[in-house]
Amino acid sequence: MADARGNRPPARPAPRPTVRRRDGAPAGTGEVTPGGGPLYRQVKEQLVREIAQGRYPVTDPLPSEQKLAARFGVAQGTVRRALDDLVRDNLVIRHQGRGTFVHAHGPERDRFHFFHLVAADGERRLPASRVLSVTRRRANQDEALALEIPPQDRIVEIRRVRDLMARSAILETIVVPDALFPDLGSLPKTQVPNTLYQLYQDRFGVIIHRAVEKITAQAAGRDDVTYLGLDRGAPLLLIERIAQTLDGTPVELRSSRCDTRHLAYFSDIL
Amino acid sequence: MADARGNRPPARPAPRPTVRRRDGAPAGTGEVTPGGGPLYRQVKEQLVREIAQGRYPVTDPLPSEQKLAARFGVAQGTVRRALDDLVRDNLVIRHQGRGTFVHAHGPERDRFHFFHLVAADGERRLPASRVLSVTRRRANQDEALALEIPPQDRIVEIRRVRDLMARSAILETIVVPDALFPDLGSLPKTQVPNTLYQLYQDRFGVIIHRAVEKITAQAAGRDDVTYLGLDRGAPLLLIERIAQTLDGTPVELRSSRCDTRHLAYFSDIL
DNA sequence: TCATATAACTCTTATAGAAGACTTAGAGTT
DNA sequence: AACTCTAAGTCTTCTATAAGAGTTATATGA
């Protein structure tokens, strides 16, 4: 009982209320309500929702910590905690003195974060792309399932060859729902940029946040022989990627067939 | 000038001192000295050093935040910041009410964090292992280079076949420096456990913290035919891993040759 | 065994100064 | 008049501290 904090009843009957607020706070647009749990997490989840629905364009900053704190009716430190989490999750990026921004795609991020194939010399460069075709067609069974769209829904398919070190090294097929990317199917081959995720973001407001890759070894087939110059039956690396947005909706299917004679997939386990 | 913070001279001459301490702190065993930079980072780095040198066994907790704060002569919140970073880096794990522990290896962690091969049915189980041989020999050029040991130094080589879903699916060769793992080379085949990293940790005090994997497609050779039942020349996945301790020393080379007909490597990009 | 107490850890709030980035006003030059 | 440079001011995030309230695991005693 020599505790400076005084006597704290140990078996406190009152459970923590689902939502608490700073006492005198006017509680702006009461948005810290869902679920319960720690305040900072409620704030975080609300911010994720708002970012997911495209409320903050990547060009200008989120409201300052002060303003967010006032809006949510919590202390600035709590907002800070939430924002720190968002930084950890690669959702936002902060610049001291400038503000906090939704983490946008660009050559930098795409090369280091979403592209794991590295040339034999160890250089990490983003390969040049040669688009073979851009097609609009109906999804097959597997595609509809993976993209969580109704069967027979329209999709856009992009096929391209990517060069690394002046060699055709990757044969890539990309499938996205037509509904999410209007006009993409009508884009001329020459207009398809190298960094697709940046295109998704800038032109269609779709931000790729997460991707799952399934990697297997395959024997080279007809197309691989044609486009990659492999011998028939030669081993190649097949990477099947499903890319998702912030809210977990799958929006892109990508299969990359790689000649790994001068190339390797790198994975860092931290 | 109506700022409540008052007039702050903009061109302040005094730079931040390299090391600061709370004013009256006796500064225990002055250990927050290196480098400079934010206090919380200095604390973090010192803790990493201490963990790396095995100062805290995985069985019992680190000193409480209070004690660490007192020892380093900083506020508890600062220690907390440092510990949060260590949690993020997978170095320690915290249990409310129990304490903070060095994050130990075990079946759980090894299965989900360090083992990325998943059976076709999606189940993530750790495969059973059948050890073929345990050998002590001299390192070749490549091995010495990768392990950063003198050429011709002794190493221990373990070869094993791992079964997934009652199929021989992975042919694995593991190479570690003999110096770091005394007696490992004399271990009978039947005594080699399935989760090696746990063995490294419990028996030799070596904690694997990070691994880099290089993945390519290869054609099946003689051993692959023998042990995996593949046809000669069939495609297989080759995973070459270098595992490191906390301080970045490479301590294990592991090459896994996988039959990916009923198996795939999964990579999650967050 | 069950209740209680204690000692950790976790969460929230508050405050204050440091440091970086941008804007604006004004002096000076072209 | 138009332009350039600099200083001051303001806004932002970053760092550090402190303290109280809440939660959880464990030891203690009836």
Coordinates of C-alpha atoms (C1' of nucleotides) in Angstrom, one line a residue:
Chain A
M1 CA 0.0 0.0 0.0
A2 CA 3.0 2.2 -0.1
D3 CA 2.1 2.7 -3.8
A4 CA 2.0 6.3 -4.8
R5 CA -0.8 5.4 -7.1
G6 CA -3.0 4.8 -4.2
N7 CA -5.3 1.9 -3.5
R8 CA -6.6 0.3 -6.6
P9 CA -9.4 -2.2 -6.1
P10 CA -8.1 -5.4 -7.7
A11 CA -11.3 -7.0 -8.7
R12 CA -12.9 -4.0 -10.4
P13 CA -16.4 -4.9 -11.4
A14 CA -16.8 -2.3 -14.1
P15 CA -15.5 -3.7 -17.4
R16 CA -14.0 -1.3 -19.9
P17 CA -16.7 0.4 -21.8
T18 CA -16.7 -0.5 -25.5
V19 CA -15.9 3.1 -26.5
R20 CA -14.3 5.7 -24.4
R21 CA -13.7 9.3 -25.2
R22 CA -11.6 12.0 -23.7
D23 CA -13.9 13.6 -21.1
G24 CA -14.7 17.0 -22.5
A25 CA -14.2 16.1 -26.1
P26 CA -17.0 17.2 -28.4
A27 CA -16.3 14.0 -30.3
G28 CA -16.5 15.5 -33.8
T29 CA -17.9 13.0 -36.2
G30 CA -18.1 10.1 -33.8
E31 CA -16.1 7.6 -35.9
V32 CA -14.4 5.6 -33.2
T33 CA -17.1 3.2 -32.5
P34 CA -16.6 -0.2 -34.1
G35 CA -15.6 -3.3 -32.4
G36 CA -14.1 -2.1 -29.2
G37 CA -10.6 -3.0 -28.3
P38 CA -7.8 -0.5 -27.8
L39 CA -8.5 3.0 -29.0
Y40 CA -5.5 3.2 -31.2
R41 CA -6.7 0.2 -33.1
Q42 CA -10.2 1.6 -33.6
V43 CA -8.6 4.7 -35.0
K44 CA -6.3 2.6 -37.2
E45 CA -9.2 0.6 -38.5
Q46 CA -11.3 3.6 -39.3
L47 CA -8.3 5.2 -41.1
V48 CA -7.8 2.0 -43.1
R49 CA -11.5 2.1 -44.1
E50 CA -11.2 5.7 -45.2
I51 CA -8.0 5.0 -47.2
A52 CA -9.5 2.0 -48.8
Q53 CA -12.4 3.9 -50.1
G54 CA -10.0 6.4 -51.7
R55 CA -10.8 9.3 -49.4
Y56 CA -7.2 10.5 -49.4
P57 CA -5.6 11.0 -52.8
V58 CA -1.9 10.0 -52.9
T59 CA -0.9 13.5 -53.9
D60 CA -1.8 15.3 -50.7
P61 CA -1.4 14.6 -47.1
L62 CA -3.8 13.1 -44.6
P63 CA -5.1 15.5 -41.9
S64 CA -2.4 16.3 -39.3
E65 CA -2.1 14.3 -36.1
Q66 CA -3.6 17.2 -34.3
K67 CA -6.7 17.4 -36.6
L68 CA -7.2 13.6 -36.5
A69 CA -6.9 13.6 -32.7
A70 CA -9.6 16.3 -32.5
R71 CA -11.8 14.6 -35.0
F72 CA -11.6 11.2 -33.2
G73 CA -11.8 12.7 -29.8
V74 CA -8.5 11.0 -28.7
A75 CA -5.1 12.2 -27.7
Q76 CA -2.5 12.9 -30.3
G77 CA -0.3 10.1 -29.1
T78 CA -3.1 7.7 -29.8
V79 CA -3.4 8.8 -33.3
R80 CA 0.3 8.6 -33.6
R81 CA 0.3 5.0 -32.4
A82 CA -2.3 4.2 -35.1
L83 CA -0.4 5.9 -37.8
D84 CA 2.8 4.1 -36.8
D85 CA 1.0 0.9 -37.3
L86 CA -0.1 2.0 -40.8
V87 CA 3.5 2.8 -41.6
R88 CA 4.5 -0.7 -40.5
D89 CA 1.8 -2.1 -42.7
N90 CA 3.1 -0.2 -45.7
L91 CA -0.1 1.7 -46.0
V92 CA 1.1 5.2 -45.5
I93 CA 4.4 7.0 -45.5
R94 CA 5.4 9.9 -43.4
H95 CA 7.6 12.8 -44.1
Q96 CA 8.7 14.9 -41.2
G97 CA 7.6 18.5 -41.8
R98 CA 5.5 17.6 -44.8
G99 CA 2.8 15.2 -43.6
T100 CA 1.5 11.7 -43.9
F101 CA 0.6 10.3 -47.3
V102 CA -1.0 7.2 -48.6
H103 CA 1.9 5.0 -49.8
A104 CA 1.8 5.2 -53.5
H105 CA 3.2 2.8 -56.1
G106 CA 6.1 3.9 -58.3
P107 CA 9.2 2.4 -59.9
E108 CA 11.0 2.4 -56.5
R109 CA 8.4 0.5 -54.6
D110 CA 7.5 -1.8 -57.5
R111 CA 11.1 -2.8 -58.1
F112 CA 12.1 -3.5 -54.5
H113 CA 8.9 -4.6 -52.9
F114 CA 6.8 -6.3 -55.6
F115 CA 9.4 -7.7 -57.9
H116 CA 11.6 -10.5 -56.5
L117 CA 13.4 -11.7 -59.6
V118 CA 17.0 -10.8 -59.6
A119 CA 19.5 -11.2 -62.5
A120 CA 22.5 -13.4 -62.0
D121 CA 24.8 -10.4 -61.5
G122 CA 22.7 -9.3 -58.5
E123 CA 21.5 -6.1 -60.0
R124 CA 17.8 -5.4 -59.1
R125 CA 16.5 -3.7 -62.1
L126 CA 12.9 -3.6 -63.4
P127 CA 12.9 -5.4 -66.7
A128 CA 11.7 -3.8 -70.0
S129 CA 8.4 -5.1 -71.2
R130 CA 7.2 -6.1 -74.7
V131 CA 3.5 -6.4 -74.8
L132 CA 2.2 -9.3 -77.0
S133 CA -1.5 -8.7 -76.7
V134 CA -4.3 -7.0 -74.8
T135 CA -7.5 -8.9 -75.0
R136 CA -11.0 -8.6 -73.5
R137 CA -12.7 -11.9 -72.9
R138 CA -14.8 -13.9 -70.5
A139 CA -13.3 -15.4 -67.4
N140 CA -12.9 -19.1 -67.2
Q141 CA -13.8 -21.1 -64.1
D142 CA -10.4 -20.8 -62.3
E143 CA -10.1 -17.1 -63.0
A144 CA -13.5 -16.2 -61.8
L145 CA -12.9 -18.2 -58.7
A146 CA -9.6 -16.6 -57.9
L147 CA -10.8 -13.1 -58.7
E148 CA -14.0 -13.7 -56.8
I149 CA -16.2 -12.5 -59.7
P150 CA -19.2 -14.2 -61.2
P151 CA -18.3 -16.9 -63.7
Q152 CA -18.3 -15.7 -67.3
D153 CA -17.7 -12.1 -66.2
R154 CA -15.5 -10.1 -68.5
I155 CA -11.8 -9.8 -67.9
V156 CA -8.9 -8.1 -69.5
E157 CA -5.9 -10.3 -70.4
I158 CA -2.4 -8.8 -71.0
R159 CA 0.4 -11.0 -72.3
R160 CA 3.9 -9.7 -72.4
V161 CA 7.6 -10.7 -72.5
R162 CA 10.0 -9.1 -70.1
D163 CA 13.6 -8.7 -70.9
L164 CA 16.4 -8.8 -68.3
M165 CA 19.9 -8.2 -69.4
A166 CA 19.0 -8.1 -73.1
R167 CA 17.5 -11.6 -72.8
S168 CA 13.8 -12.6 -73.0
A169 CA 13.5 -14.0 -69.5
I170 CA 9.9 -13.8 -68.4
L171 CA 6.6 -14.7 -70.2
E172 CA 3.8 -13.1 -68.3
T173 CA 0.0 -13.3 -68.5
I174 CA -2.0 -10.8 -66.5
V175 CA -5.7 -11.1 -65.9
V176 CA -7.8 -8.4 -64.2
P177 CA -11.6 -7.9 -64.0
D178 CA -12.9 -5.6 -66.8
A179 CA -15.4 -4.0 -64.4
L180 CA -12.7 -2.5 -62.2
F181 CA -10.5 -1.3 -65.0
P182 CA -12.7 0.4 -67.7
D183 CA -11.0 1.0 -71.0
L184 CA -8.0 -1.0 -70.0
G185 CA -9.0 -3.6 -72.5
S186 CA -9.0 -0.9 -75.3
L187 CA -5.5 0.3 -74.5
P188 CA -3.2 -0.1 -77.5
K189 CA -0.3 -2.5 -76.9
T190 CA 2.2 0.3 -77.1
Q191 CA 0.5 2.3 -74.4
V192 CA 0.7 -0.3 -71.7
P193 CA 3.3 0.9 -69.2
N194 CA 5.9 -1.2 -67.6
T195 CA 4.8 -0.6 -64.0
L196 CA 1.2 -1.8 -64.1
Y197 CA 0.5 -1.2 -60.4
Q198 CA 1.2 2.5 -60.9
L199 CA -1.2 2.5 -63.8
Y200 CA -3.9 0.8 -61.6
Q201 CA -3.3 3.4 -59.0
D202 CA -3.1 6.5 -61.1
R203 CA -5.7 5.8 -63.7
F204 CA -8.2 3.6 -61.9
G205 CA -7.7 4.4 -58.2
V206 CA -6.9 0.8 -57.4
I207 CA -4.1 0.4 -54.9
I208 CA -2.4 -3.0 -54.8
H209 CA -1.4 -3.6 -51.2
R210 CA -0.6 -7.3 -50.9
A211 CA 0.2 -10.2 -53.1
V212 CA 0.5 -14.0 -52.6
E213 CA 2.8 -15.9 -54.8
K214 CA 2.8 -19.6 -55.5
I215 CA 5.9 -20.9 -57.0
T216 CA 6.5 -24.2 -58.8
A217 CA 8.8 -25.7 -61.3
Q218 CA 7.4 -26.6 -64.7
A219 CA 8.6 -28.0 -68.0
A220 CA 8.8 -25.6 -70.9
G221 CA 5.8 -25.8 -73.3
R222 CA 5.3 -24.5 -76.8
D223 CA 5.0 -20.8 -75.9
D224 CA 8.0 -20.9 -73.7
V225 CA 10.0 -22.3 -76.5
T226 CA 8.7 -19.6 -78.8
Y227 CA 9.1 -16.6 -76.6
L228 CA 11.9 -17.5 -74.2
G229 CA 14.0 -19.6 -76.5
L230 CA 14.0 -22.5 -74.1
D231 CA 14.3 -26.1 -75.2
R232 CA 11.1 -28.1 -75.0
G233 CA 10.8 -29.7 -71.6
A234 CA 13.5 -27.5 -70.0
P235 CA 12.8 -26.5 -66.4
L236 CA 11.3 -23.1 -65.8
L237 CA 10.0 -21.2 -62.8
L238 CA 6.2 -20.6 -62.7
I239 CA 5.1 -17.8 -60.4
E240 CA 1.4 -17.5 -59.9
R241 CA 0.4 -14.3 -58.1
I242 CA -2.8 -13.0 -56.7
A243 CA -2.7 -9.3 -55.9
Q244 CA -5.2 -7.7 -53.6
T245 CA -6.3 -4.3 -52.6
L246 CA -6.4 -2.9 -49.0
D247 CA -9.6 -4.6 -48.2
G248 CA -8.4 -7.9 -49.4
T249 CA -10.3 -8.0 -52.7
P250 CA -8.3 -9.9 -55.3
V251 CA -7.9 -7.7 -58.4
E252 CA -5.1 -9.2 -60.4
L253 CA -4.0 -12.6 -61.5
R254 CA -0.5 -12.8 -62.8
S255 CA 1.4 -15.9 -64.0
S256 CA 5.1 -15.4 -64.8
R257 CA 7.1 -18.1 -66.5
C258 CA 10.8 -17.5 -65.9
D259 CA 13.9 -18.8 -67.5
T260 CA 16.1 -19.1 -64.4
R261 CA 19.3 -19.8 -66.1
H262 CA 20.3 -16.2 -65.7
L263 CA 17.7 -15.2 -63.1
A264 CA 16.6 -16.2 -59.7
Y265 CA 13.7 -15.5 -57.4
F266 CA 14.8 -14.0 -54.1
S267 CA 12.9 -14.3 -50.8
D268 CA 14.0 -12.6 -47.6
I269 CA 12.7 -14.2 -44.4
L270 CA 13.1 -11.8 -41.5
Chain B
M1 CA 3.4 35.6 -32.8
A2 CA 0.3 34.6 -31.2
D3 CA 1.8 31.2 -30.7
A4 CA 1.4 29.7 -27.3
R5 CA 4.7 28.1 -27.6
G6 CA 6.4 31.4 -27.5
N7 CA 9.3 32.7 -29.5
R8 CA 11.7 30.0 -30.5
P9 CA 15.0 31.3 -32.0
P10 CA 15.1 29.7 -35.4
A11 CA 18.8 29.4 -35.9
R12 CA 19.7 27.7 -32.7
P13 CA 23.4 27.2 -32.5
A14 CA 23.6 24.4 -30.0
P15 CA 23.4 21.0 -31.8
R16 CA 22.0 18.0 -30.0
P17 CA 24.7 16.4 -27.9
T18 CA 25.7 12.9 -28.9
V19 CA 24.4 11.3 -25.8
R20 CA 21.8 12.7 -23.4
R21 CA 20.6 11.4 -20.2
R22 CA 17.8 12.2 -17.8
D23 CA 19.1 14.9 -15.6
G24 CA 19.6 13.4 -12.2
A25 CA 20.0 9.8 -13.4
P26 CA 22.9 7.9 -11.9
A27 CA 23.2 6.3 -15.3
G28 CA 23.8 2.7 -14.0
T29 CA 26.3 0.9 -16.3
G30 CA 26.5 3.7 -18.9
E31 CA 25.6 1.6 -21.9
V32 CA 23.7 4.1 -24.1
T33 CA 26.7 5.6 -25.7
P34 CA 27.3 4.3 -29.2
G35 CA 26.7 6.2 -32.4
G36 CA 24.3 8.8 -31.3
G37 CA 20.9 9.1 -32.9
P38 CA 17.6 8.8 -31.0
L39 CA 17.8 7.4 -27.5
Y40 CA 15.3 4.7 -28.2
R41 CA 17.4 3.5 -31.0
Q42 CA 20.6 3.4 -28.9
V43 CA 18.6 1.4 -26.3
K44 CA 17.4 -0.9 -29.0
E45 CA 20.8 -1.5 -30.4
Q46 CA 22.3 -2.2 -27.1
L47 CA 19.6 -4.7 -26.4
V48 CA 20.2 -6.4 -29.7
R49 CA 23.8 -6.7 -28.8
E50 CA 23.0 -8.3 -25.5
I51 CA 20.5 -10.7 -26.9
A52 CA 22.9 -11.6 -29.7
Q53 CA 25.6 -12.6 -27.2
G54 CA 23.1 -14.8 -25.5
R55 CA 22.7 -12.8 -22.3
Y56 CA 19.1 -13.6 -22.0
P57 CA 18.1 -17.3 -22.1
V58 CA 14.9 -18.0 -23.9
T59 CA 13.4 -19.5 -20.8
D60 CA 13.2 -16.4 -18.6
P61 CA 12.2 -12.9 -19.2
L62 CA 14.3 -9.8 -19.9
P63 CA 14.4 -7.2 -17.1
S64 CA 11.2 -5.3 -16.8
E65 CA 10.8 -2.0 -18.6
Q66 CA 11.2 -0.2 -15.3
K67 CA 14.5 -1.9 -14.6
L68 CA 15.8 -1.4 -18.1
A69 CA 14.8 2.3 -17.9
A70 CA 16.7 2.6 -14.7
R71 CA 19.7 0.9 -16.0
F72 CA 19.9 2.9 -19.2
G73 CA 19.0 6.2 -17.5
V74 CA 16.0 6.8 -19.7
A75 CA 12.3 7.0 -19.3
Q76 CA 10.2 3.9 -19.4
G77 CA 8.4 5.0 -22.5
T78 CA 11.7 5.1 -24.3
V79 CA 12.5 1.6 -23.4
R80 CA 9.0 0.7 -24.5
R81 CA 9.6 2.2 -27.9
A82 CA 12.8 0.2 -28.2
L83 CA 11.1 -3.0 -27.2
D84 CA 8.2 -2.4 -29.6
D85 CA 10.8 -2.2 -32.4
L86 CA 12.3 -5.5 -31.3
V87 CA 8.9 -7.1 -31.4
R88 CA 8.4 -5.8 -34.9
D89 CA 11.7 -7.3 -35.9
N90 CA 10.7 -10.7 -34.5
L91 CA 13.5 -10.6 -31.9
V92 CA 11.4 -10.7 -28.8
I93 CA 7.9 -11.6 -27.8
R94 CA 5.9 -10.0 -25.1
H95 CA 3.3 -11.5 -22.9
Q96 CA 1.2 -9.2 -20.8
G97 CA 1.6 -10.0 -17.2
R98 CA 4.5 -12.4 -17.8
G99 CA 7.2 -10.4 -19.3
T100 CA 9.3 -10.0 -22.5
F101 CA 11.2 -13.0 -23.8
V102 CA 13.7 -13.6 -26.6
H103 CA 11.7 -15.0 -29.4
A104 CA 12.5 -18.7 -29.4
H105 CA 12.3 -21.3 -32.2
G106 CA 9.8 -24.1 -32.0
P107 CA 7.6 -26.1 -34.2
E108 CA 5.1 -23.2 -34.4
R109 CA 7.5 -20.6 -35.6
D110 CA 9.6 -22.9 -37.8
R111 CA 6.5 -24.1 -39.6
F112 CA 4.9 -20.8 -40.3
H113 CA 7.8 -18.4 -40.5
F114 CA 10.7 -20.4 -41.9
F115 CA 9.0 -23.1 -43.9
H116 CA 7.3 -21.9 -47.1
L117 CA 6.5 -25.1 -48.8
V118 CA 2.9 -26.0 -48.8
A119 CA 1.2 -29.2 -49.9
A120 CA -1.3 -29.1 -52.7
D121 CA -4.2 -29.4 -50.3
G122 CA -3.2 -26.1 -48.6
E123 CA -2.3 -27.7 -45.3
R124 CA 0.8 -26.2 -43.7
R125 CA 2.4 -29.1 -41.9
L126 CA 6.1 -29.6 -41.1
P127 CA 7.2 -32.6 -43.0
A128 CA 8.7 -35.7 -41.4
S129 CA 12.4 -36.1 -42.1
R130 CA 14.5 -39.2 -42.9
V131 CA 18.2 -38.5 -42.4
L132 CA 20.5 -40.0 -45.0
S133 CA 23.8 -39.1 -43.6
V134 CA 25.7 -36.9 -41.2
T135 CA 29.2 -36.1 -42.3
R136 CA 32.1 -34.0 -41.1
R137 CA 34.3 -32.8 -43.8
R138 CA 36.3 -29.8 -45.2
A139 CA 34.4 -26.9 -46.8
N140 CA 34.8 -26.3 -50.4
Q141 CA 35.4 -23.0 -52.0
D142 CA 31.7 -21.9 -52.3
E143 CA 30.8 -23.1 -48.9
A144 CA 33.6 -21.3 -47.2
L145 CA 32.7 -18.2 -49.0
A146 CA 29.1 -18.3 -48.2
L147 CA 29.6 -19.1 -44.6
E148 CA 32.4 -16.6 -44.2
I149 CA 34.9 -19.1 -42.8
P150 CA 38.5 -19.8 -43.8
P151 CA 38.7 -22.1 -46.8
Q152 CA 39.3 -25.8 -45.8
D153 CA 37.7 -25.2 -42.5
R154 CA 35.6 -28.2 -41.2
I155 CA 31.9 -28.3 -41.7
V156 CA 29.1 -30.7 -40.9
E157 CA 26.9 -31.9 -43.7
I158 CA 23.5 -33.3 -43.1
R159 CA 21.5 -34.9 -46.0
R160 CA 17.9 -35.8 -45.6
V161 CA 14.7 -36.6 -47.4
R162 CA 11.5 -34.9 -46.2
D163 CA 8.2 -36.4 -46.7
L164 CA 5.0 -34.5 -47.3
M165 CA 1.7 -36.4 -47.6
A166 CA 3.4 -39.7 -47.5
R167 CA 5.5 -38.8 -50.5
S168 CA 9.3 -38.1 -50.7
A169 CA 9.1 -34.5 -51.7
I170 CA 12.3 -32.7 -50.7
L171 CA 15.9 -33.7 -50.9
E172 CA 17.9 -31.5 -48.6
T173 CA 21.5 -30.8 -48.0
I174 CA 22.5 -28.8 -44.9
V175 CA 25.9 -27.4 -44.3
V176 CA 27.0 -25.7 -41.0
P177 CA 30.4 -24.8 -39.7
D178 CA 31.8 -27.4 -37.3
A179 CA 33.3 -24.8 -35.0
L180 CA 29.9 -23.4 -34.1
F181 CA 28.2 -26.7 -33.6
P182 CA 30.6 -29.0 -31.6
D183 CA 29.5 -32.7 -31.6
L184 CA 26.8 -32.1 -34.2
G185 CA 28.9 -34.1 -36.6
S186 CA 29.0 -37.0 -34.2
L187 CA 25.2 -37.2 -33.8
P188 CA 23.8 -40.5 -35.0
K189 CA 21.4 -40.2 -37.9
T190 CA 18.4 -41.2 -35.8
Q191 CA 19.1 -38.4 -33.3
V192 CA 18.8 -35.5 -35.7
P193 CA 15.5 -33.8 -34.9
N194 CA 13.1 -32.5 -37.5
T195 CA 13.2 -28.9 -36.4
L196 CA 16.9 -28.1 -36.7
Y197 CA 16.7 -24.5 -35.7
Q198 CA 15.3 -25.5 -32.4
L199 CA 18.3 -27.8 -32.0
Y200 CA 20.7 -25.0 -32.9
Q201 CA 19.0 -22.8 -30.3
D202 CA 18.6 -25.2 -27.4
R203 CA 21.8 -27.2 -27.8
F204 CA 24.2 -24.7 -29.2
G205 CA 22.8 -21.3 -28.3
V206 CA 22.7 -20.2 -31.9
I207 CA 19.5 -18.4 -32.8
I208 CA 18.6 -18.2 -36.5
H209 CA 17.0 -14.8 -37.1
R210 CA 17.0 -14.2 -40.8
A211 CA 17.3 -16.2 -44.0
V212 CA 17.7 -15.4 -47.6
E213 CA 16.4 -17.8 -50.2
K214 CA 17.3 -18.0 -53.8
I215 CA 14.9 -20.0 -55.9
T216 CA 15.5 -21.5 -59.3
A217 CA 14.2 -24.3 -61.5
Q218 CA 16.5 -27.2 -62.2
A219 CA 16.4 -30.4 -64.1
A220 CA 16.3 -33.6 -62.0
G221 CA 19.7 -35.3 -61.7
R222 CA 20.8 -38.7 -60.5
D223 CA 20.1 -38.2 -56.8
D224 CA 16.7 -36.6 -57.5
V225 CA 15.7 -39.7 -59.5
T226 CA 16.9 -42.0 -56.7
Y227 CA 15.4 -40.2 -53.7
L228 CA 12.4 -38.3 -55.1
G229 CA 11.3 -40.7 -57.7
L230 CA 11.4 -38.1 -60.4
D231 CA 12.2 -38.8 -64.1
R232 CA 15.6 -37.7 -65.2
G233 CA 15.4 -34.2 -66.5
A234 CA 12.0 -33.4 -64.9
P235 CA 11.7 -29.9 -63.5
L236 CA 12.2 -29.4 -59.8
L237 CA 12.5 -26.4 -57.5
L238 CA 15.9 -25.6 -56.0
I239 CA 15.8 -23.5 -52.9
E240 CA 19.2 -22.3 -51.7
R241 CA 19.0 -20.7 -48.3
I242 CA 21.6 -18.9 -46.3
A243 CA 20.5 -18.5 -42.6
Q244 CA 22.0 -15.9 -40.3
T245 CA 22.1 -15.1 -36.7
L246 CA 21.1 -11.8 -35.1
D247 CA 24.4 -10.1 -35.9
G248 CA 24.2 -11.2 -39.5
T249 CA 26.7 -14.0 -39.4
P250 CA 25.8 -16.7 -41.9
V251 CA 25.7 -20.0 -40.0
E252 CA 23.8 -22.4 -42.2
L253 CA 23.7 -23.3 -45.9
R254 CA 20.7 -25.3 -47.0
S255 CA 19.7 -26.5 -50.4
S256 CA 16.3 -28.0 -50.9
R257 CA 15.4 -29.8 -54.1
C258 CA 11.6 -30.1 -54.3
D259 CA 9.2 -32.1 -56.3
T260 CA 6.6 -29.4 -57.0
R261 CA 4.0 -31.7 -58.5
H262 CA 2.2 -31.9 -55.2
L263 CA 3.9 -29.0 -53.5
A264 CA 4.4 -25.3 -53.9
Y265 CA 6.5 -22.5 -52.5
F266 CA 4.4 -19.7 -51.1
S267 CA 5.6 -16.2 -50.7
D268 CA 3.5 -13.4 -49.1
I269 CA 4.2 -9.9 -50.1
L270 CA 2.8 -7.4 -47.6
Chain C
dT1 C1' -9.2 -25.3 -4.2
dC2 C1' -10.5 -20.8 -4.2
dA3 C1' -10.0 -16.0 -3.2
dT4 C1' -6.8 -12.3 -2.7
dA5 C1' -2.9 -9.6 -3.3
dT6 C1' 1.0 -8.3 -5.9
dA7 C1' 3.9 -7.4 -9.6
dA8 C1' 4.5 -7.3 -13.8
dC9 C1' 3.0 -5.5 -18.5
dT10 C1' -0.3 -2.7 -21.6
dC11 C1' -2.9 1.3 -22.9
dT12 C1' -4.1 6.1 -22.9
dT13 C1' -3.3 10.8 -22.1
dA14 C1' -0.6 15.0 -21.6
dT15 C1' 3.3 18.1 -22.4
dA16 C1' 7.2 20.1 -24.4
dG17 C1' 11.0 20.8 -27.2
dA18 C1' 13.7 19.4 -31.6
dA19 C1' 13.9 19.1 -36.4
dG20 C1' 12.4 19.2 -41.2
dA21 C1' 9.6 21.6 -44.9
dC22 C1' 7.1 25.1 -46.9
dT23 C1' 5.4 30.0 -47.2
dT24 C1' 5.8 34.7 -47.0
dA25 C1' 7.8 39.2 -46.4
dG26 C1' 11.4 42.1 -47.3
dA27 C1' 15.9 43.5 -48.8
dG28 C1' 18.7 43.7 -52.5
dT29 C1' 19.9 43.3 -57.4
dT30 C1' 19.2 43.2 -62.3
Chain D
dA1 C1' 9.2 46.3 -62.7
dA2 C1' 10.9 41.7 -62.2
dC3 C1' 13.8 38.6 -60.1
dT4 C1' 16.7 36.5 -56.4
dC5 C1' 18.1 35.6 -52.1
dT6 C1' 17.5 35.4 -47.1
dA7 C1' 15.2 35.5 -42.7
dA8 C1' 11.2 34.7 -40.1
dG9 C1' 7.2 32.3 -39.2
dT10 C1' 4.2 28.4 -39.3
dC11 C1' 3.1 23.9 -40.0
dT12 C1' 4.3 19.2 -39.8
dT13 C1' 6.3 15.0 -37.7
dC14 C1' 9.7 13.2 -34.3
dT15 C1' 11.6 12.4 -29.7
dA16 C1' 11.4 12.2 -24.8
dT17 C1' 9.2 12.3 -20.5
dA18 C1' 5.8 11.4 -17.0
dA19 C1' 1.9 9.5 -14.8
dG20 C1' -2.4 7.1 -14.1
dA21 C1' -5.7 3.5 -15.3
dG22 C1' -6.5 -1.1 -17.0
dT23 C1' -5.1 -6.1 -17.7
dT24 C1' -2.9 -10.5 -16.9
dA25 C1' -0.1 -13.9 -14.7
dT26 C1' 1.6 -15.7 -10.6
dA27 C1' 2.5 -16.2 -5.8
dT28 C1' 0.3 -16.4 -1.2
dG29 C1' -2.8 -17.7 2.3
dA30 C1' -7.2 -19.3 4.1

